[in-house]
C-alpha cells in the first residue's frame, strides 16, 4: 500500500463472542438497511464514496451456509470501504442505527462504542499520522527546482 498505510477496507462480524450473544439476524438486517443513504449499499469499483456490503445478504446470498462458512462469511459480516468523507459522520450514523435497531434485542449494545471524545481523539491521531506520512513522502523542494 502507498506509504505503508493500511487499506481503508475493513470487515465487521456481529456474531458475538464469549461475553456477548450473536446479534439477532432480523435486528442486523434492520440495522444494515438503516445505514442507507449515508453509506452506499453497492459493490464499488474505483469510487471515492464510502460503501458497505453484507455479502451473506447480497453478493454471496446464493451460497449454502456451509459454503459461506468456508469463505469466512457470517450472516452478519459487513465489509465497509471508507471513502473521502469524514469517517466520524459514518460512525455517528452507525451508532444511531444500532440504537434504533440492535438495542431493541440487545439492550445497550450501542453503549459499547467508544465515547465521542475518544472517537475524536482516534480520528485526530490517525489523521495527523497519515498526513505526516504523506507530506514526508513528497519530494524535497531542491528536487523540484533542479
Coordinates of C-alpha atoms in Angstrom, one line a residue:
X1 CA 0.0 0.0 0.0
X2 CA 1.0 3.6 -0.6
X3 CA 3.1 4.9 2.3
X4 CA 2.7 1.6 4.1
X5 CA -0.8 2.6 5.3
X6 CA -3.5 0.0 5.9
X7 CA -6.3 -0.2 3.3
X8 CA -9.4 1.7 4.1
X9 CA -11.4 -1.5 3.9
X10 CA -12.4 -3.4 7.0
X11 CA -14.7 -6.2 8.0
X12 CA -17.1 -6.4 11.0
X13 CA -18.7 -9.6 12.2
X14 CA -21.5 -9.3 14.8
X15 CA -21.6 -13.0 15.6
X16 CA -20.9 -12.5 19.3
X17 CA -18.1 -13.8 21.5
X18 CA -17.7 -15.3 24.9
X19 CA -19.1 -12.2 26.5
X20 CA -21.9 -11.3 24.1
X21 CA -24.6 -13.2 22.3
X22 CA -24.7 -13.0 18.5
X23 CA -26.8 -10.2 17.0
X24 CA -30.3 -11.2 16.2
X25 CA -30.4 -11.6 12.4
X26 CA -33.6 -9.6 11.9
X27 CA -32.2 -6.8 14.0
X28 CA -29.0 -6.9 12.0
X29 CA -30.9 -6.7 8.7
X30 CA -32.8 -3.7 10.0
X31 CA -29.5 -2.1 11.2
X32 CA -27.9 -2.7 7.8
X33 CA -30.9 -1.2 5.9
X34 CA -30.7 1.9 8.2
X35 CA -27.2 2.7 7.0
X36 CA -28.5 4.0 3.7
X37 CA -28.5 6.7 2.4
X38 CA -25.4 7.8 4.5
X39 CA -23.5 4.8 3.4
X40 CA -24.0 3.4 -0.1
X41 CA -25.0 -0.3 -0.4
X42 CA -23.3 -1.4 -3.5
X43 CA -20.2 -3.0 -4.8
X44 CA -18.0 -0.2 -5.9
X45 CA -15.2 -0.1 -8.4
X46 CA -13.0 2.9 -8.1
X47 CA -15.5 5.2 -6.4
X48 CA -14.4 7.6 -3.7
X49 CA -17.5 7.5 -1.5
X50 CA -18.0 5.2 1.5
X51 CA -19.8 1.9 0.7
X52 CA -20.9 -1.1 2.8
X53 CA -21.7 -4.6 1.7
X54 CA -23.2 -7.6 3.6
X55 CA -22.0 -10.5 1.5
X56 CA -24.4 -13.0 3.0
X57 CA -27.4 -10.8 2.0
X58 CA -26.1 -9.7 -1.4
X59 CA -23.1 -11.0 -3.4
X60 CA -22.9 -14.4 -1.7
X61 CA -26.6 -14.9 -0.9
X62 CA -26.9 -17.9 -3.3
X63 CA -24.3 -19.9 -1.3
X64 CA -25.2 -22.5 1.2
X65 CA -24.5 -22.0 4.9
X66 CA -21.5 -24.4 4.6
X67 CA -20.1 -22.5 1.6
X68 CA -20.5 -19.2 3.4
X69 CA -18.7 -20.6 6.5
X70 CA -15.8 -22.0 4.3
X71 CA -15.5 -18.5 2.8
X72 CA -15.3 -16.9 6.3
X73 CA -18.6 -15.1 5.8
X74 CA -21.1 -15.0 8.7
X75 CA -24.7 -13.9 8.3
X76 CA -23.7 -10.5 10.0
X77 CA -20.4 -9.9 8.1
X78 CA -20.2 -6.4 6.9
X79 CA -17.5 -5.0 4.7
X80 CA -17.0 -1.3 4.6
X81 CA -14.8 0.7 2.3
X82 CA -14.1 4.2 3.7
X83 CA -14.3 7.0 1.1
X84 CA -13.1 10.5 1.2
X85 CA -15.8 11.8 3.6
X86 CA -15.2 12.4 7.3
X87 CA -15.4 8.9 8.8
X88 CA -16.9 10.3 12.0
X89 CA -20.1 11.1 10.2
X90 CA -20.4 7.4 9.4
X91 CA -19.5 6.3 12.9
X92 CA -22.3 8.6 14.2
X93 CA -24.7 7.1 11.7
X94 CA -23.7 3.5 12.6
X95 CA -24.2 4.2 16.3
X96 CA -27.6 5.8 15.7
X97 CA -28.7 2.9 13.5
X98 CA -27.5 0.5 16.3
X99 CA -29.6 2.4 18.9
X100 CA -32.7 2.2 16.7
X101 CA -32.4 -1.5 15.7
X102 CA -29.9 -3.7 17.6
X103 CA -30.5 -2.2 21.0
X104 CA -34.1 -3.4 20.8
X105 CA -33.0 -7.0 21.2
X106 CA -29.5 -6.5 22.7
X107 CA -30.0 -3.8 25.3
X108 CA -27.2 -1.2 25.5
X109 CA -25.3 -2.7 22.5
X110 CA -24.7 0.8 21.3
X111 CA -23.2 1.8 24.6
X112 CA -20.2 -0.4 23.8
X113 CA -18.9 2.1 21.2
X114 CA -16.2 4.5 22.3
X115 CA -17.1 7.9 23.7
X116 CA -17.5 10.9 21.5
X117 CA -14.2 12.3 22.9
X118 CA -12.4 9.1 22.3
X119 CA -13.6 8.9 18.7
X120 CA -12.4 12.4 18.1
X121 CA -9.1 11.6 19.6
X122 CA -8.6 8.5 17.5
X123 CA -9.6 10.5 14.4
X124 CA -7.2 13.3 15.1
X125 CA -4.3 10.9 15.8
X126 CA -4.9 8.9 12.7
X127 CA -5.4 12.0 10.5
X128 CA -2.2 13.6 11.7
X129 CA -0.2 10.3 11.3
X130 CA -1.5 9.7 7.7
X131 CA -1.0 13.4 6.7
X132 CA 2.6 13.4 8.1
X133 CA 3.4 10.3 6.2
X134 CA 2.0 11.8 3.0
X135 CA 3.9 15.1 3.4
X136 CA 7.2 13.2 4.2
X137 CA 6.7 11.2 1.0
X138 CA 6.7 14.3 -1.2
X139 CA 9.8 15.3 -3.0
X140 CA 12.0 18.0 -1.3
X141 CA 11.9 21.4 -2.9
X142 CA 15.5 21.0 -4.0
X143 CA 14.4 18.0 -6.1
X144 CA 11.6 20.1 -7.7
X145 CA 13.7 23.1 -8.5
X146 CA 16.6 21.4 -10.4

